[in-house]
């Protein structure tokens, strides 16, 4: 089993920045990808950014140039700059480990206008 714990969410004004962190523990041998997803009220959960074990990175078009995903050992981070009200959502980290996908509990990000 893999456990994921996110931190770093909160309330910020438009134009501000936040950094999300996610720590993985448990049987994390064989990580193939780490990512961030978000779900706004009334909407489906969608990909924000993903980084593979080989270092390939993909971003949702809506966050390109503003968000940066990075990783370190058992961690994955999401630096969010130039935040907009439409970035308001619950953000979830996810790890792909040995063919299974694990999710964190989510952290709320609220951007006020």
PDB file of C-alpha atoms in Angstrom:
ATOM      1  CA  UNK A   1       0.000   0.000   0.000  1.00  0.00           C
ATOM      2  CA  UNK A   2       0.976   3.608  -0.639  1.00  0.00           C
ATOM      3  CA  UNK A   3      -0.132   6.553   1.442  1.00  0.00           C
ATOM      4  CA  UNK A   4      -0.105  10.105   0.106  1.00  0.00           C
ATOM      5  CA  UNK A   5      -0.401  13.243   2.202  1.00  0.00           C
ATOM      6  CA  UNK A   6      -0.810  16.673   0.624  1.00  0.00           C
ATOM      7  CA  UNK A   7      -0.124  20.047   2.161  1.00  0.00           C
ATOM      8  CA  UNK A   8       0.140  23.664   1.135  1.00  0.00           C
ATOM      9  CA  UNK A   9      -3.384  24.577   0.076  1.00  0.00           C
ATOM     10  CA  UNK A  10      -5.152  27.667   1.281  1.00  0.00           C
ATOM     11  CA  UNK A  11      -6.720  30.987   0.378  1.00  0.00           C
ATOM     12  CA  UNK A  12      -4.838  33.397  -1.847  1.00  0.00           C
ATOM     13  CA  UNK A  13      -5.684  36.493  -3.844  1.00  0.00           C
ATOM     14  CA  UNK A  14      -5.650  36.453  -7.615  1.00  0.00           C
ATOM     15  CA  UNK A  15      -2.115  36.885  -8.896  1.00  0.00           C
ATOM     16  CA  UNK A  16      -0.637  35.218  -5.848  1.00  0.00           C
ATOM     17  CA  UNK A  17       1.290  31.994  -5.456  1.00  0.00           C
ATOM     18  CA  UNK A  18       1.016  28.728  -3.566  1.00  0.00           C
ATOM     19  CA  UNK A  19       3.192  25.647  -3.386  1.00  0.00           C
ATOM     20  CA  UNK A  20       1.587  22.257  -2.895  1.00  0.00           C
ATOM     21  CA  UNK A  21       3.543  19.317  -1.532  1.00  0.00           C
ATOM     22  CA  UNK A  22       2.715  15.623  -1.480  1.00  0.00           C
ATOM     23  CA  UNK A  23       4.640  13.010   0.487  1.00  0.00           C
ATOM     24  CA  UNK A  24       4.394   9.332  -0.358  1.00  0.00           C
ATOM     25  CA  UNK A  25       5.043   6.551   2.132  1.00  0.00           C
ATOM     26  CA  UNK A  26       4.662   2.802   2.247  1.00  0.00           C
ATOM     27  CA  UNK A  27       5.590   0.483  -0.600  1.00  0.00           C
ATOM     28  CA  UNK A  28       6.751   3.113  -3.096  1.00  0.00           C
ATOM     29  CA  UNK A  29       9.224   0.952  -4.996  1.00  0.00           C
ATOM     30  CA  UNK A  30       8.460   1.205  -8.693  1.00  0.00           C
ATOM     31  CA  UNK A  31       7.067   4.731  -9.043  1.00  0.00           C
ATOM     32  CA  UNK A  32       6.365   5.363 -12.713  1.00  0.00           C
ATOM     33  CA  UNK A  33       4.591   8.724 -12.539  1.00  0.00           C
ATOM     34  CA  UNK A  34       3.501  11.431 -10.128  1.00  0.00           C
ATOM     35  CA  UNK A  35       0.830  13.947 -10.826  1.00  0.00           C
ATOM     36  CA  UNK A  36      -1.557  16.613  -9.660  1.00  0.00           C
ATOM     37  CA  UNK A  37      -5.261  16.704 -10.459  1.00  0.00           C
ATOM     38  CA  UNK A  38      -7.987  19.094  -9.448  1.00  0.00           C
ATOM     39  CA  UNK A  39     -11.731  19.087  -9.078  1.00  0.00           C
ATOM     40  CA  UNK A  40     -13.840  22.200  -8.928  1.00  0.00           C
ATOM     41  CA  UNK A  41     -17.432  22.135  -7.633  1.00  0.00           C
ATOM     42  CA  UNK A  42     -19.745  20.587 -10.179  1.00  0.00           C
ATOM     43  CA  UNK A  43     -16.908  19.539 -12.453  1.00  0.00           C
ATOM     44  CA  UNK A  44     -15.017  16.334 -13.092  1.00  0.00           C
ATOM     45  CA  UNK A  45     -11.540  15.757 -11.740  1.00  0.00           C
ATOM     46  CA  UNK A  46      -8.943  16.637 -14.347  1.00  0.00           C
ATOM     47  CA  UNK A  47      -5.215  16.495 -14.846  1.00  0.00           C
ATOM     48  CA  UNK A  48      -3.190  19.554 -13.898  1.00  0.00           C
ATOM     49  CA  UNK A  49       0.354  18.255 -14.344  1.00  0.00           C
ATOM     50  CA  UNK A  50       2.192  14.959 -14.468  1.00  0.00           C
ATOM     51  CA  UNK A  51       5.846  13.940 -14.360  1.00  0.00           C
ATOM     52  CA  UNK A  52       7.066  10.473 -15.281  1.00  0.00           C
ATOM     53  CA  UNK A  53       9.976   8.549 -13.821  1.00  0.00           C
ATOM     54  CA  UNK A  54      11.907   9.437 -16.957  1.00  0.00           C
ATOM     55  CA  UNK A  55      11.350  13.126 -16.380  1.00  0.00           C
ATOM     56  CA  UNK A  56       8.714  13.789 -19.047  1.00  0.00           C
ATOM     57  CA  UNK A  57       6.257  16.476 -18.012  1.00  0.00           C
ATOM     58  CA  UNK A  58       2.815  17.409 -19.265  1.00  0.00           C
ATOM     59  CA  UNK A  59       0.588  20.267 -18.189  1.00  0.00           C
ATOM     60  CA  UNK A  60      -3.023  21.119 -18.765  1.00  0.00           C
ATOM     61  CA  UNK A  61      -3.230  23.969 -21.269  1.00  0.00           C
ATOM     62  CA  UNK A  62      -4.909  26.160 -18.682  1.00  0.00           C
ATOM     63  CA  UNK A  63      -1.880  26.123 -16.371  1.00  0.00           C
ATOM     64  CA  UNK A  64       1.021  26.155 -18.822  1.00  0.00           C
ATOM     65  CA  UNK A  65       3.487  28.901 -18.015  1.00  0.00           C
ATOM     66  CA  UNK A  66       2.022  29.416 -14.546  1.00  0.00           C
ATOM     67  CA  UNK A  67       2.392  26.063 -12.751  1.00  0.00           C
ATOM     68  CA  UNK A  68       5.518  23.947 -12.328  1.00  0.00           C
ATOM     69  CA  UNK A  69       5.620  20.327 -11.230  1.00  0.00           C
ATOM     70  CA  UNK A  70       8.742  18.876  -9.645  1.00  0.00           C
ATOM     71  CA  UNK A  71       9.763  15.802  -7.683  1.00  0.00           C
ATOM     72  CA  UNK A  72      12.317  14.748  -5.101  1.00  0.00           C
ATOM     73  CA  UNK A  73      12.725  11.273  -3.630  1.00  0.00           C
ATOM     74  CA  UNK A  74       9.254  10.433  -2.256  1.00  0.00           C
ATOM     75  CA  UNK A  75       7.792  13.886  -2.909  1.00  0.00           C
ATOM     76  CA  UNK A  76       5.985  15.709  -5.656  1.00  0.00           C
ATOM     77  CA  UNK A  77       5.439  19.470  -5.682  1.00  0.00           C
ATOM     78  CA  UNK A  78       3.277  21.911  -7.584  1.00  0.00           C
ATOM     79  CA  UNK A  79       4.383  25.531  -7.676  1.00  0.00           C
ATOM     80  CA  UNK A  80       1.432  27.657  -8.674  1.00  0.00           C
ATOM     81  CA  UNK A  81       2.032  31.247  -9.731  1.00  0.00           C
ATOM     82  CA  UNK A  82      -0.235  33.927 -11.171  1.00  0.00           C
ATOM     83  CA  UNK A  83      -3.234  32.181  -9.663  1.00  0.00           C
ATOM     84  CA  UNK A  84      -6.665  32.936 -11.049  1.00  0.00           C
ATOM     85  CA  UNK A  85     -10.118  32.503  -9.497  1.00  0.00           C
ATOM     86  CA  UNK A  86     -10.756  29.686 -11.965  1.00  0.00           C
ATOM     87  CA  UNK A  87      -7.914  27.740 -10.346  1.00  0.00           C
ATOM     88  CA  UNK A  88     -10.110  27.310  -7.274  1.00  0.00           C
ATOM     89  CA  UNK A  89     -10.536  23.580  -6.664  1.00  0.00           C
ATOM     90  CA  UNK A  90      -9.585  20.660  -4.502  1.00  0.00           C
ATOM     91  CA  UNK A  91      -6.142  19.517  -5.613  1.00  0.00           C
ATOM     92  CA  UNK A  92      -5.173  15.861  -5.408  1.00  0.00           C
ATOM     93  CA  UNK A  93      -1.779  14.292  -5.841  1.00  0.00           C
ATOM     94  CA  UNK A  94      -1.471  10.861  -7.383  1.00  0.00           C
ATOM     95  CA  UNK A  95       1.297   8.322  -7.745  1.00  0.00           C
ATOM     96  CA  UNK A  96       1.472   5.448 -10.189  1.00  0.00           C
ATOM     97  CA  UNK A  97       3.313   2.625  -8.453  1.00  0.00           C
ATOM     98  CA  UNK A  98       3.784  -0.829  -9.937  1.00  0.00           C
ATOM     99  CA  UNK A  99       0.682  -0.546 -12.069  1.00  0.00           C
ATOM    100  CA  UNK A 100      -1.568   0.868  -9.365  1.00  0.00           C
ATOM    101  CA  UNK A 101      -2.753   4.456  -8.964  1.00  0.00           C
ATOM    102  CA  UNK A 102      -2.908   5.996  -5.505  1.00  0.00           C
ATOM    103  CA  UNK A 103      -4.577   9.262  -4.475  1.00  0.00           C
ATOM    104  CA  UNK A 104      -4.092  11.744  -1.703  1.00  0.00           C
ATOM    105  CA  UNK A 105      -6.974  13.088   0.340  1.00  0.00           C
ATOM    106  CA  UNK A 106      -6.998  16.438  -1.436  1.00  0.00           C
ATOM    107  CA  UNK A 107      -6.186  19.974  -0.399  1.00  0.00           C
ATOM    108  CA  UNK A 108      -8.398  22.999  -1.015  1.00  0.00           C
ATOM    109  CA  UNK A 109      -7.071  25.910  -3.039  1.00  0.00           C
ATOM    110  CA  UNK A 110      -9.239  29.006  -3.128  1.00  0.00           C
ATOM    111  CA  UNK A 111      -8.311  32.033  -5.223  1.00  0.00           C
ATOM    112  CA  UNK A 112     -10.219  35.214  -4.490  1.00  0.00           C
ATOM    113  CA  UNK A 113     -10.733  37.922  -7.071  1.00  0.00           C
TER     114      UNK A 113
END
